[in-house]
Amino acid sequence: MKITLAAIPYYWPRSEVVDFYARLCRANIDVVYLGESVCSKRSEMTLDDWLAIAAELQRAGKEVVLTSLALITGRNELQMMKRICAQGLQVEANDTATVQQLHELGQPFICGSSINIYNAPTLQYFARLGMRRWVVPVELAGPDLAALLAQTTHANPIETEILGWGKLPLAYSARCYTARAHNRPKDACKKICIDYPRGMAVSSQENTGLFTLNGIQTLSASAQDLRALLPQVRSAGVTHFRVVPELDLQSSFFDALEANISGDAQPVTIASDACNGYWFGAAGMTYK
Amino acid sequence: MMELVAPAGSFPAFKAALEAGANTVYVGFKDATNARHFAGLNFSDDQLARARALATGKSVKLYVAINTYPQACNWQQWTSAVDKAVALGADALILADTGLLAYAADNYPAMHLHLSVQASATNSLALKFYADNFAIKRAVLPRVLSLEQVATLCEHSPVDLEVFGFGSLCIMAEGRCVLSSYLTSESPNNSGACSPAKYVRWEESADGSRLSRLNNVLIDKYAPGEPASYPTLCKGRFRVGDKVYHTLEEPTSLSTLQLIPQLAKMGVKAIKIEGRQRSPVYVRQVVRVWRAALDAYAEQGEAFVPDPSWIASLDTVAEGSQTSLGAYSRPWQ
């Protein structure tokens, strides 16, 4: 099983982003996704900045994938997506518009978890259009995933990636909730989410952790952690284990993960605030 | 004239929609194949056959929503829903799943396929994807677009567009929100219901305050006498830092009555009323108002102004007794 690093979901200052990839450039990671998937207003990094980081990672032997917006509503956002698709690099499509664009260009693509693939006929349809890897929708249960892959017949092998460690992307809206928390309209947000490199925590009035506000995206409060379930994850047919960036992620994390995957280490002890309910078909926030 | 598309979650609601002047009624089967799968709602095969006959008699169209996402274990249930809806004589199928769209397009090339809002197509290229691949005739737009964005889409869309006119305000891109399954395991995508009723619990405190819970998680706490609403996750009051507020959105309904002239001029083909989970009284009242408004617009054109009595009538059935322009209005953008 390969280890992948998802695109950074948060809005970090440019220096933070550069440091982050410099730190993890030689870490035990096979595939790195780069770019902005949440909000087109986030302008700390230009496409050229991302391409420079991509080149650096490729020199270090990493497979690089550019990501694209999940919610494309404006003309500028469409144009930006087309520019990303024109770079000759692999692209993660998080919207059917991007699937359409890559298909028209004749480029193979990767479907992100916000593309709804819940059954084999849908998986095969996207595969016929050029999908070579897909990221499993977060609410798809392990047994359903295994059944889906068992039913899939396709000439070329399709790689399957699951969010193995990190906060779950749960929803996208027209509204920016970080701006709302500051009583600002979205068009006067002043990119306030740069002040929240870990997002804003949302809990119930009884202090149960629920969500994490990240601009127009709602993430889970708990990080999903499937490291203790690696044998089941592998036998369901998963080929790629996805890790979602957080500020303090170190390369030692990936060394330990690699040891778990290759069976050289005992299963990890999972933090008490982690979740894995979705894998069992239960409420995603629970831990079993 | 824009088509008025009304919801019916039951046979009495269906009759109410017909009598109140809907051009089209949309319905779903009594199972998880549609996104309003609540106990006691929707249509048995027999009821649907009766509805078909009634609609034909009144020259009203019937659309069938099969707009949830089949899983590996129950794929056949969804294809058989498509087969049934076609056999029944539906005028269009409202679908979201790519595999199911392919099934319907392959097996019933003459059938009109509409893209459900659950497929969340928010731009012209996404619409082109569904038009090129499945020859869809129409798409229902998610409630996340501004009026300007809807106008741009009307210009560039390869298919007819339907927009929401009135009803519960879903503030997330539909079909891409799993807040409900994060708390309960069930979501609109996988089970056809958001915040399913079986997980809802109400508690009354000694001081008269009321608590709403979803799978034991506190969603909201109401002061004595404060009107309470259904514990939909995105309308709850939660804590962020030291503030407790409607973190994502206030309970409110979307109403675009005042936008009728703009929507018509842009070329919007149809107005959808949300609410298959609502009563026949709601359906009758909302459809009646919208029928009157669309007829008035046809007559008055530019001079059209919504009648205050219409707005008052809609307010009585709106969530939290208030309405909003939602994403169509500036504060959201």
JSON list of N, CA and C in Angstrom, two decimals, chain A residues 69-74 77-79 81-82 93-104 114-115 125-126 129, chain B residues 95-96 98 101 114-142 144-145 153 156-161 173-174 176:
[
{"chain": "A", "resi": 69, "resn": "LEU", "atom": "N", "xyz": [-10.40, 22.83, -7.37]},
{"chain": "A", "resi": 69, "resn": "LEU", "atom": "CA", "xyz": [-11.49, 23.19, -6.46]},
{"chain": "A", "resi": 69, "resn": "LEU", "atom": "C", "xyz": [-12.60, 22.15, -6.44]},
{"chain": "A", "resi": 70, "resn": "ALA", "atom": "N", "xyz": [-13.21, 21.99, -5.26]},
{"chain": "A", "resi": 70, "resn": "ALA", "atom": "CA", "xyz": [-14.34, 21.08, -5.14]},
{"chain": "A", "resi": 70, "resn": "ALA", "atom": "C", "xyz": [-15.63, 21.75, -5.60]},
{"chain": "A", "resi": 71, "resn": "LEU", "atom": "N", "xyz": [-15.75, 23.04, -5.34]},
{"chain": "A", "resi": 71, "resn": "LEU", "atom": "CA", "xyz": [-16.98, 23.75, -5.69]},
{"chain": "A", "resi": 71, "resn": "LEU", "atom": "C", "xyz": [-16.62, 24.87, -6.66]},
{"chain": "A", "resi": 72, "resn": "ILE", "atom": "N", "xyz": [-16.91, 24.64, -7.94]},
{"chain": "A", "resi": 72, "resn": "ILE", "atom": "CA", "xyz": [-16.57, 25.62, -8.98]},
{"chain": "A", "resi": 72, "resn": "ILE", "atom": "C", "xyz": [-17.84, 26.35, -9.38]},
{"chain": "A", "resi": 73, "resn": "THR", "atom": "N", "xyz": [-17.92, 27.64, -9.04]},
{"chain": "A", "resi": 73, "resn": "THR", "atom": "CA", "xyz": [-19.16, 28.36, -9.34]},
{"chain": "A", "resi": 73, "resn": "THR", "atom": "C", "xyz": [-18.95, 29.56, -10.26]},
{"chain": "A", "resi": 74, "resn": "GLY", "atom": "N", "xyz": [-17.74, 30.10, -10.30]},
{"chain": "A", "resi": 74, "resn": "GLY", "atom": "CA", "xyz": [-17.52, 31.32, -11.09]},
{"chain": "A", "resi": 74, "resn": "GLY", "atom": "C", "xyz": [-16.67, 31.06, -12.32]},
{"chain": "A", "resi": 77, "resn": "GLU", "atom": "N", "xyz": [-12.98, 30.72, -11.64]},
{"chain": "A", "resi": 77, "resn": "GLU", "atom": "CA", "xyz": [-12.65, 29.40, -11.07]},
{"chain": "A", "resi": 77, "resn": "GLU", "atom": "C", "xyz": [-12.54, 28.34, -12.17]},
{"chain": "A", "resi": 78, "resn": "LEU", "atom": "N", "xyz": [-13.42, 28.46, -13.17]},
{"chain": "A", "resi": 78, "resn": "LEU", "atom": "CA", "xyz": [-13.35, 27.53, -14.31]},
{"chain": "A", "resi": 78, "resn": "LEU", "atom": "C", "xyz": [-12.04, 27.72, -15.08]},
{"chain": "A", "resi": 79, "resn": "GLN", "atom": "N", "xyz": [-11.68, 29.00, -15.29]},
{"chain": "A", "resi": 79, "resn": "GLN", "atom": "CA", "xyz": [-10.44, 29.28, -16.03]},
{"chain": "A", "resi": 79, "resn": "GLN", "atom": "C", "xyz": [-9.23, 28.74, -15.29]},
{"chain": "A", "resi": 81, "resn": "MET", "atom": "N", "xyz": [-9.13, 26.28, -13.17]},
{"chain": "A", "resi": 81, "resn": "MET", "atom": "CA", "xyz": [-9.14, 24.81, -13.26]},
{"chain": "A", "resi": 81, "resn": "MET", "atom": "C", "xyz": [-8.55, 24.37, -14.61]},
{"chain": "A", "resi": 82, "resn": "LYS", "atom": "N", "xyz": [-8.93, 25.08, -15.67]},
{"chain": "A", "resi": 82, "resn": "LYS", "atom": "CA", "xyz": [-8.42, 24.70, -17.00]},
{"chain": "A", "resi": 82, "resn": "LYS", "atom": "C", "xyz": [-6.90, 24.89, -17.07]},
{"chain": "A", "resi": 93, "resn": "ALA", "atom": "N", "xyz": [-9.47, 15.50, -9.77]},
{"chain": "A", "resi": 93, "resn": "ALA", "atom": "CA", "xyz": [-10.73, 16.20, -10.07]},
{"chain": "A", "resi": 93, "resn": "ALA", "atom": "C", "xyz": [-11.65, 16.09, -8.86]},
{"chain": "A", "resi": 94, "resn": "ASN", "atom": "N", "xyz": [-12.09, 17.24, -8.37]},
{"chain": "A", "resi": 94, "resn": "ASN", "atom": "CA", "xyz": [-13.00, 17.23, -7.22]},
{"chain": "A", "resi": 94, "resn": "ASN", "atom": "C", "xyz": [-14.40, 17.68, -7.62]},
{"chain": "A", "resi": 95, "resn": "ASP", "atom": "N", "xyz": [-14.64, 17.75, -8.92]},
{"chain": "A", "resi": 95, "resn": "ASP", "atom": "CA", "xyz": [-15.89, 18.23, -9.47]},
{"chain": "A", "resi": 95, "resn": "ASP", "atom": "C", "xyz": [-16.02, 17.62, -10.86]},
{"chain": "A", "resi": 96, "resn": "THR", "atom": "N", "xyz": [-17.25, 17.35, -11.31]},
{"chain": "A", "resi": 96, "resn": "THR", "atom": "CA", "xyz": [-17.40, 16.73, -12.63]},
{"chain": "A", "resi": 96, "resn": "THR", "atom": "C", "xyz": [-16.93, 17.65, -13.76]},
{"chain": "A", "resi": 97, "resn": "ALA", "atom": "N", "xyz": [-16.89, 18.98, -13.51]},
{"chain": "A", "resi": 97, "resn": "ALA", "atom": "CA", "xyz": [-16.37, 19.89, -14.53]},
{"chain": "A", "resi": 97, "resn": "ALA", "atom": "C", "xyz": [-14.92, 19.54, -14.85]},
{"chain": "A", "resi": 98, "resn": "THR", "atom": "N", "xyz": [-14.16, 19.22, -13.83]},
{"chain": "A", "resi": 98, "resn": "THR", "atom": "CA", "xyz": [-12.75, 18.89, -14.02]},
{"chain": "A", "resi": 98, "resn": "THR", "atom": "C", "xyz": [-12.62, 17.53, -14.71]},
{"chain": "A", "resi": 99, "resn": "VAL", "atom": "N", "xyz": [-13.51, 16.60, -14.37]},
{"chain": "A", "resi": 99, "resn": "VAL", "atom": "CA", "xyz": [-13.53, 15.32, -15.07]},
{"chain": "A", "resi": 99, "resn": "VAL", "atom": "C", "xyz": [-13.76, 15.57, -16.57]},
{"chain": "A", "resi": 100, "resn": "GLN", "atom": "N", "xyz": [-14.73, 16.42, -16.87]},
{"chain": "A", "resi": 100, "resn": "GLN", "atom": "CA", "xyz": [-15.06, 16.73, -18.26]},
{"chain": "A", "resi": 100, "resn": "GLN", "atom": "C", "xyz": [-13.86, 17.34, -18.98]},
{"chain": "A", "resi": 101, "resn": "GLN", "atom": "N", "xyz": [-13.21, 18.29, -18.33]},
{"chain": "A", "resi": 101, "resn": "GLN", "atom": "CA", "xyz": [-12.07, 18.97, -18.94]},
{"chain": "A", "resi": 101, "resn": "GLN", "atom": "C", "xyz": [-10.94, 17.98, -19.23]},
{"chain": "A", "resi": 102, "resn": "LEU", "atom": "N", "xyz": [-10.62, 17.14, -18.26]},
{"chain": "A", "resi": 102, "resn": "LEU", "atom": "CA", "xyz": [-9.51, 16.19, -18.43]},
{"chain": "A", "resi": 102, "resn": "LEU", "atom": "C", "xyz": [-9.86, 15.14, -19.48]},
{"chain": "A", "resi": 103, "resn": "HIS", "atom": "N", "xyz": [-11.12, 14.74, -19.51]},
{"chain": "A", "resi": 103, "resn": "HIS", "atom": "CA", "xyz": [-11.56, 13.77, -20.51]},
{"chain": "A", "resi": 103, "resn": "HIS", "atom": "C", "xyz": [-11.43, 14.39, -21.91]},
{"chain": "A", "resi": 104, "resn": "GLU", "atom": "N", "xyz": [-11.84, 15.66, -22.04]},
{"chain": "A", "resi": 104, "resn": "GLU", "atom": "CA", "xyz": [-11.73, 16.34, -23.34]},
{"chain": "A", "resi": 104, "resn": "GLU", "atom": "C", "xyz": [-10.27, 16.45, -23.78]},
{"chain": "A", "resi": 114, "resn": "SER", "atom": "N", "xyz": [-14.93, 14.06, -3.18]},
{"chain": "A", "resi": 114, "resn": "SER", "atom": "CA", "xyz": [-16.20, 14.77, -3.33]},
{"chain": "A", "resi": 114, "resn": "SER", "atom": "C", "xyz": [-16.91, 14.41, -4.63]},
{"chain": "A", "resi": 115, "resn": "ILE", "atom": "N", "xyz": [-16.30, 13.55, -5.45]},
{"chain": "A", "resi": 115, "resn": "ILE", "atom": "CA", "xyz": [-17.02, 12.99, -6.60]},
{"chain": "A", "resi": 115, "resn": "ILE", "atom": "C", "xyz": [-17.74, 11.75, -6.06]},
{"chain": "A", "resi": 125, "resn": "TYR", "atom": "N", "xyz": [-17.75, 3.61, -15.06]},
{"chain": "A", "resi": 125, "resn": "TYR", "atom": "CA", "xyz": [-18.04, 4.69, -16.02]},
{"chain": "A", "resi": 125, "resn": "TYR", "atom": "C", "xyz": [-16.90, 5.72, -16.00]},
{"chain": "A", "resi": 126, "resn": "PHE", "atom": "N", "xyz": [-16.51, 6.13, -14.80]},
{"chain": "A", "resi": 126, "resn": "PHE", "atom": "CA", "xyz": [-15.41, 7.11, -14.70]},
{"chain": "A", "resi": 126, "resn": "PHE", "atom": "C", "xyz": [-14.10, 6.49, -15.22]},
{"chain": "A", "resi": 129, "resn": "LEU", "atom": "N", "xyz": [-13.77, 6.84, -18.81]},
{"chain": "A", "resi": 129, "resn": "LEU", "atom": "CA", "xyz": [-13.45, 8.22, -19.22]},
{"chain": "A", "resi": 129, "resn": "LEU", "atom": "C", "xyz": [-11.99, 8.57, -18.94]},
{"chain": "B", "resi": 95, "resn": "LEU", "atom": "N", "xyz": [-32.44, 12.14, -11.67]},
{"chain": "B", "resi": 95, "resn": "LEU", "atom": "CA", "xyz": [-31.38, 11.23, -11.23]},
{"chain": "B", "resi": 95, "resn": "LEU", "atom": "C", "xyz": [-30.12, 11.99, -10.83]},
{"chain": "B", "resi": 96, "resn": "ALA", "atom": "N", "xyz": [-29.30, 11.34, -9.98]},
{"chain": "B", "resi": 96, "resn": "ALA", "atom": "CA", "xyz": [-28.05, 11.97, -9.54]},
{"chain": "B", "resi": 96, "resn": "ALA", "atom": "C", "xyz": [-26.84, 11.09, -9.78]},
{"chain": "B", "resi": 98, "resn": "THR", "atom": "N", "xyz": [-24.09, 8.72, -11.35]},
{"chain": "B", "resi": 98, "resn": "THR", "atom": "CA", "xyz": [-23.53, 8.58, -12.69]},
{"chain": "B", "resi": 98, "resn": "THR", "atom": "C", "xyz": [-23.84, 7.21, -13.29]},
{"chain": "B", "resi": 101, "resn": "LEU", "atom": "N", "xyz": [-27.52, 7.06, -14.18]},
{"chain": "B", "resi": 101, "resn": "LEU", "atom": "CA", "xyz": [-27.80, 7.86, -15.37]},
{"chain": "B", "resi": 101, "resn": "LEU", "atom": "C", "xyz": [-27.41, 7.06, -16.62]},
{"chain": "B", "resi": 114, "resn": "HIS", "atom": "N", "xyz": [-33.54, 14.19, -16.05]},
{"chain": "B", "resi": 114, "resn": "HIS", "atom": "CA", "xyz": [-33.20, 15.47, -15.43]},
{"chain": "B", "resi": 114, "resn": "HIS", "atom": "C", "xyz": [-32.11, 15.21, -14.39]},
{"chain": "B", "resi": 115, "resn": "LEU", "atom": "N", "xyz": [-31.18, 16.14, -14.31]},
{"chain": "B", "resi": 115, "resn": "LEU", "atom": "CA", "xyz": [-30.12, 15.99, -13.32]},
{"chain": "B", "resi": 115, "resn": "LEU", "atom": "C", "xyz": [-30.62, 16.53, -11.98]},
{"chain": "B", "resi": 116, "resn": "SER", "atom": "N", "xyz": [-30.59, 15.67, -10.98]},
{"chain": "B", "resi": 116, "resn": "SER", "atom": "CA", "xyz": [-31.05, 16.08, -9.65]},
{"chain": "B", "resi": 116, "resn": "SER", "atom": "C", "xyz": [-30.08, 17.08, -9.03]},
{"chain": "B", "resi": 117, "resn": "VAL", "atom": "N", "xyz": [-30.62, 17.90, -8.14]},
{"chain": "B", "resi": 117, "resn": "VAL", "atom": "CA", "xyz": [-29.78, 18.81, -7.39]},
{"chain": "B", "resi": 117, "resn": "VAL", "atom": "C", "xyz": [-28.74, 18.04, -6.58]},
{"chain": "B", "resi": 118, "resn": "GLN", "atom": "N", "xyz": [-29.03, 16.78, -6.27]},
{"chain": "B", "resi": 118, "resn": "GLN", "atom": "CA", "xyz": [-28.09, 15.96, -5.50]},
{"chain": "B", "resi": 118, "resn": "GLN", "atom": "C", "xyz": [-26.79, 15.68, -6.27]},
{"chain": "B", "resi": 119, "resn": "ALA", "atom": "N", "xyz": [-26.80, 15.92, -7.59]},
{"chain": "B", "resi": 119, "resn": "ALA", "atom": "CA", "xyz": [-25.57, 15.73, -8.35]},
{"chain": "B", "resi": 119, "resn": "ALA", "atom": "C", "xyz": [-24.71, 16.98, -8.30]},
{"chain": "B", "resi": 120, "resn": "SER", "atom": "N", "xyz": [-25.28, 18.08, -7.81]},
{"chain": "B", "resi": 120, "resn": "SER", "atom": "CA", "xyz": [-24.49, 19.26, -7.50]},
{"chain": "B", "resi": 120, "resn": "SER", "atom": "C", "xyz": [-23.68, 19.80, -8.70]},
{"chain": "B", "resi": 121, "resn": "ALA", "atom": "N", "xyz": [-24.35, 20.04, -9.81]},
{"chain": "B", "resi": 121, "resn": "ALA", "atom": "CA", "xyz": [-23.68, 20.65, -10.96]},
{"chain": "B", "resi": 121, "resn": "ALA", "atom": "C", "xyz": [-23.81, 22.16, -10.83]},
{"chain": "B", "resi": 122, "resn": "THR", "atom": "N", "xyz": [-22.68, 22.84, -10.65]},
{"chain": "B", "resi": 122, "resn": "THR", "atom": "CA", "xyz": [-22.72, 24.27, -10.34]},
{"chain": "B", "resi": 122, "resn": "THR", "atom": "C", "xyz": [-22.05, 25.14, -11.41]},
{"chain": "B", "resi": 123, "resn": "ASN", "atom": "N", "xyz": [-21.68, 24.54, -12.54]},
{"chain": "B", "resi": 123, "resn": "ASN", "atom": "CA", "xyz": [-21.03, 25.33, -13.60]},
{"chain": "B", "resi": 123, "resn": "ASN", "atom": "C", "xyz": [-21.31, 24.69, -14.95]},
{"chain": "B", "resi": 124, "resn": "SER", "atom": "N", "xyz": [-21.01, 25.45, -16.02]},
{"chain": "B", "resi": 124, "resn": "SER", "atom": "CA", "xyz": [-21.41, 25.00, -17.36]},
{"chain": "B", "resi": 124, "resn": "SER", "atom": "C", "xyz": [-20.69, 23.73, -17.80]},
{"chain": "B", "resi": 125, "resn": "LEU", "atom": "N", "xyz": [-19.44, 23.57, -17.36]},
{"chain": "B", "resi": 125, "resn": "LEU", "atom": "CA", "xyz": [-18.69, 22.39, -17.78]},
{"chain": "B", "resi": 125, "resn": "LEU", "atom": "C", "xyz": [-19.21, 21.12, -17.08]},
{"chain": "B", "resi": 126, "resn": "ALA", "atom": "N", "xyz": [-19.62, 21.25, -15.83]},
{"chain": "B", "resi": 126, "resn": "ALA", "atom": "CA", "xyz": [-20.23, 20.11, -15.13]},
{"chain": "B", "resi": 126, "resn": "ALA", "atom": "C", "xyz": [-21.54, 19.73, -15.83]},
{"chain": "B", "resi": 127, "resn": "LEU", "atom": "N", "xyz": [-22.31, 20.75, -16.24]},
{"chain": "B", "resi": 127, "resn": "LEU", "atom": "CA", "xyz": [-23.57, 20.46, -16.95]},
{"chain": "B", "resi": 127, "resn": "LEU", "atom": "C", "xyz": [-23.27, 19.78, -18.29]},
{"chain": "B", "resi": 128, "resn": "LYS", "atom": "N", "xyz": [-22.18, 20.22, -18.94]},
{"chain": "B", "resi": 128, "resn": "LYS", "atom": "CA", "xyz": [-21.79, 19.62, -20.22]},
{"chain": "B", "resi": 128, "resn": "LYS", "atom": "C", "xyz": [-21.43, 18.14, -20.02]},
{"chain": "B", "resi": 129, "resn": "PHE", "atom": "N", "xyz": [-20.82, 17.85, -18.89]},
{"chain": "B", "resi": 129, "resn": "PHE", "atom": "CA", "xyz": [-20.48, 16.45, -18.60]},
{"chain": "B", "resi": 129, "resn": "PHE", "atom": "C", "xyz": [-21.74, 15.58, -18.67]},
{"chain": "B", "resi": 130, "resn": "TYR", "atom": "N", "xyz": [-22.79, 16.03, -18.00]},
{"chain": "B", "resi": 130, "resn": "TYR", "atom": "CA", "xyz": [-24.02, 15.22, -17.97]},
{"chain": "B", "resi": 130, "resn": "TYR", "atom": "C", "xyz": [-24.77, 15.26, -19.30]},
{"chain": "B", "resi": 131, "resn": "ALA", "atom": "N", "xyz": [-24.69, 16.39, -19.99]},
{"chain": "B", "resi": 131, "resn": "ALA", "atom": "CA", "xyz": [-25.35, 16.49, -21.30]},
{"chain": "B", "resi": 131, "resn": "ALA", "atom": "C", "xyz": [-24.64, 15.59, -22.31]},
{"chain": "B", "resi": 132, "resn": "ASP", "atom": "N", "xyz": [-23.31, 15.64, -22.36]},
{"chain": "B", "resi": 132, "resn": "ASP", "atom": "CA", "xyz": [-22.55, 14.83, -23.32]},
{"chain": "B", "resi": 132, "resn": "ASP", "atom": "C", "xyz": [-22.70, 13.34, -23.05]},
{"chain": "B", "resi": 133, "resn": "ASN", "atom": "N", "xyz": [-22.65, 12.97, -21.78]},
{"chain": "B", "resi": 133, "resn": "ASN", "atom": "CA", "xyz": [-22.63, 11.56, -21.45]},
{"chain": "B", "resi": 133, "resn": "ASN", "atom": "C", "xyz": [-24.00, 10.91, -21.41]},
{"chain": "B", "resi": 134, "resn": "PHE", "atom": "N", "xyz": [-25.01, 11.65, -20.96]},
{"chain": "B", "resi": 134, "resn": "PHE", "atom": "CA", "xyz": [-26.32, 11.02, -20.74]},
{"chain": "B", "resi": 134, "resn": "PHE", "atom": "C", "xyz": [-27.48, 11.76, -21.41]},
{"chain": "B", "resi": 135, "resn": "ALA", "atom": "N", "xyz": [-27.15, 12.77, -22.20]},
{"chain": "B", "resi": 135, "resn": "ALA", "atom": "CA", "xyz": [-28.18, 13.55, -22.91]},
{"chain": "B", "resi": 135, "resn": "ALA", "atom": "C", "xyz": [-29.28, 14.05, -21.98]},
{"chain": "B", "resi": 136, "resn": "ILE", "atom": "N", "xyz": [-28.89, 14.52, -20.80]},
{"chain": "B", "resi": 136, "resn": "ILE", "atom": "CA", "xyz": [-29.92, 15.06, -19.90]},
{"chain": "B", "resi": 136, "resn": "ILE", "atom": "C", "xyz": [-30.59, 16.26, -20.57]},
{"chain": "B", "resi": 137, "resn": "LYS", "atom": "N", "xyz": [-31.87, 16.45, -20.23]},
{"chain": "B", "resi": 137, "resn": "LYS", "atom": "CA", "xyz": [-32.63, 17.56, -20.83]},
{"chain": "B", "resi": 137, "resn": "LYS", "atom": "C", "xyz": [-32.67, 18.78, -19.92]},
{"chain": "B", "resi": 138, "resn": "ARG", "atom": "N", "xyz": [-32.51, 18.52, -18.62]},
{"chain": "B", "resi": 138, "resn": "ARG", "atom": "CA", "xyz": [-32.66, 19.62, -17.66]},
{"chain": "B", "resi": 138, "resn": "ARG", "atom": "C", "xyz": [-31.80, 19.33, -16.43]},
{"chain": "B", "resi": 139, "resn": "ALA", "atom": "N", "xyz": [-31.39, 20.40, -15.73]},
{"chain": "B", "resi": 139, "resn": "ALA", "atom": "CA", "xyz": [-30.67, 20.22, -14.46]},
{"chain": "B", "resi": 139, "resn": "ALA", "atom": "C", "xyz": [-31.30, 21.12, -13.40]},
{"chain": "B", "resi": 140, "resn": "VAL", "atom": "N", "xyz": [-31.39, 20.60, -12.20]},
{"chain": "B", "resi": 140, "resn": "VAL", "atom": "CA", "xyz": [-31.85, 21.40, -11.06]},
{"chain": "B", "resi": 140, "resn": "VAL", "atom": "C", "xyz": [-30.61, 21.98, -10.40]},
{"chain": "B", "resi": 141, "resn": "LEU", "atom": "N", "xyz": [-30.57, 23.30, -10.25]},
{"chain": "B", "resi": 141, "resn": "LEU", "atom": "CA", "xyz": [-29.36, 23.94, -9.71]},
{"chain": "B", "resi": 141, "resn": "LEU", "atom": "C", "xyz": [-29.33, 23.91, -8.19]},
{"chain": "B", "resi": 142, "resn": "PRO", "atom": "N", "xyz": [-28.15, 23.64, -7.62]},
{"chain": "B", "resi": 142, "resn": "PRO", "atom": "CA", "xyz": [-28.00, 23.69, -6.17]},
{"chain": "B", "resi": 142, "resn": "PRO", "atom": "C", "xyz": [-28.27, 25.10, -5.64]},
{"chain": "B", "resi": 144, "resn": "VAL", "atom": "N", "xyz": [-26.62, 27.08, -3.97]},
{"chain": "B", "resi": 144, "resn": "VAL", "atom": "CA", "xyz": [-25.40, 27.75, -3.52]},
{"chain": "B", "resi": 144, "resn": "VAL", "atom": "C", "xyz": [-24.96, 28.83, -4.51]},
{"chain": "B", "resi": 145, "resn": "LEU", "atom": "N", "xyz": [-25.78, 29.08, -5.54]},
{"chain": "B", "resi": 145, "resn": "LEU", "atom": "CA", "xyz": [-25.35, 30.04, -6.56]},
{"chain": "B", "resi": 145, "resn": "LEU", "atom": "C", "xyz": [-26.01, 31.40, -6.36]},
{"chain": "B", "resi": 153, "resn": "LEU", "atom": "N", "xyz": [-24.95, 31.00, -15.94]},
{"chain": "B", "resi": 153, "resn": "LEU", "atom": "CA", "xyz": [-25.20, 29.61, -16.30]},
{"chain": "B", "resi": 153, "resn": "LEU", "atom": "C", "xyz": [-26.30, 29.50, -17.35]},
{"chain": "B", "resi": 156, "resn": "HIS", "atom": "N", "xyz": [-24.80, 29.94, -20.67]},
{"chain": "B", "resi": 156, "resn": "HIS", "atom": "CA", "xyz": [-23.84, 28.95, -21.17]},
{"chain": "B", "resi": 156, "resn": "HIS", "atom": "C", "xyz": [-24.25, 27.49, -21.00]},
{"chain": "B", "resi": 157, "resn": "SER", "atom": "N", "xyz": [-25.39, 27.26, -20.36]},
{"chain": "B", "resi": 157, "resn": "SER", "atom": "CA", "xyz": [-25.77, 25.88, -20.10]},
{"chain": "B", "resi": 157, "resn": "SER", "atom": "C", "xyz": [-26.21, 25.16, -21.38]},
{"chain": "B", "resi": 158, "resn": "PRO", "atom": "N", "xyz": [-25.76, 23.91, -21.55]},
{"chain": "B", "resi": 158, "resn": "PRO", "atom": "CA", "xyz": [-26.23, 23.14, -22.70]},
{"chain": "B", "resi": 158, "resn": "PRO", "atom": "C", "xyz": [-27.61, 22.54, -22.49]},
{"chain": "B", "resi": 159, "resn": "VAL", "atom": "N", "xyz": [-28.17, 22.69, -21.28]},
{"chain": "B", "resi": 159, "resn": "VAL", "atom": "CA", "xyz": [-29.50, 22.11, -20.99]},
{"chain": "B", "resi": 159, "resn": "VAL", "atom": "C", "xyz": [-30.38, 23.13, -20.29]},
{"chain": "B", "resi": 160, "resn": "ASP", "atom": "N", "xyz": [-31.68, 22.84, -20.23]},
{"chain": "B", "resi": 160, "resn": "ASP", "atom": "CA", "xyz": [-32.61, 23.72, -19.50]},
{"chain": "B", "resi": 160, "resn": "ASP", "atom": "C", "xyz": [-32.28, 23.69, -18.02]},
{"chain": "B", "resi": 161, "resn": "LEU", "atom": "N", "xyz": [-32.60, 24.80, -17.34]},
{"chain": "B", "resi": 161, "resn": "LEU", "atom": "CA", "xyz": [-32.30, 24.88, -15.91]},
{"chain": "B", "resi": 161, "resn": "LEU", "atom": "C", "xyz": [-33.56, 25.08, -15.08]},
{"chain": "B", "resi": 173, "resn": "ALA", "atom": "N", "xyz": [-23.64, 22.47, -0.71]},
{"chain": "B", "resi": 173, "resn": "ALA", "atom": "CA", "xyz": [-23.78, 21.95, -2.06]},
{"chain": "B", "resi": 173, "resn": "ALA", "atom": "C", "xyz": [-24.41, 20.57, -1.91]},
{"chain": "B", "resi": 174, "resn": "GLU", "atom": "N", "xyz": [-25.63, 20.40, -2.45]},
{"chain": "B", "resi": 174, "resn": "GLU", "atom": "CA", "xyz": [-26.36, 19.15, -2.25]},
{"chain": "B", "resi": 174, "resn": "GLU", "atom": "C", "xyz": [-25.59, 17.97, -2.82]},
{"chain": "B", "resi": 176, "resn": "ARG", "atom": "N", "xyz": [-23.12, 16.70, -1.62]},
{"chain": "B", "resi": 176, "resn": "ARG", "atom": "CA", "xyz": [-21.72, 16.71, -1.18]},
{"chain": "B", "resi": 176, "resn": "ARG", "atom": "C", "xyz": [-21.65, 17.09, 0.29]}
]
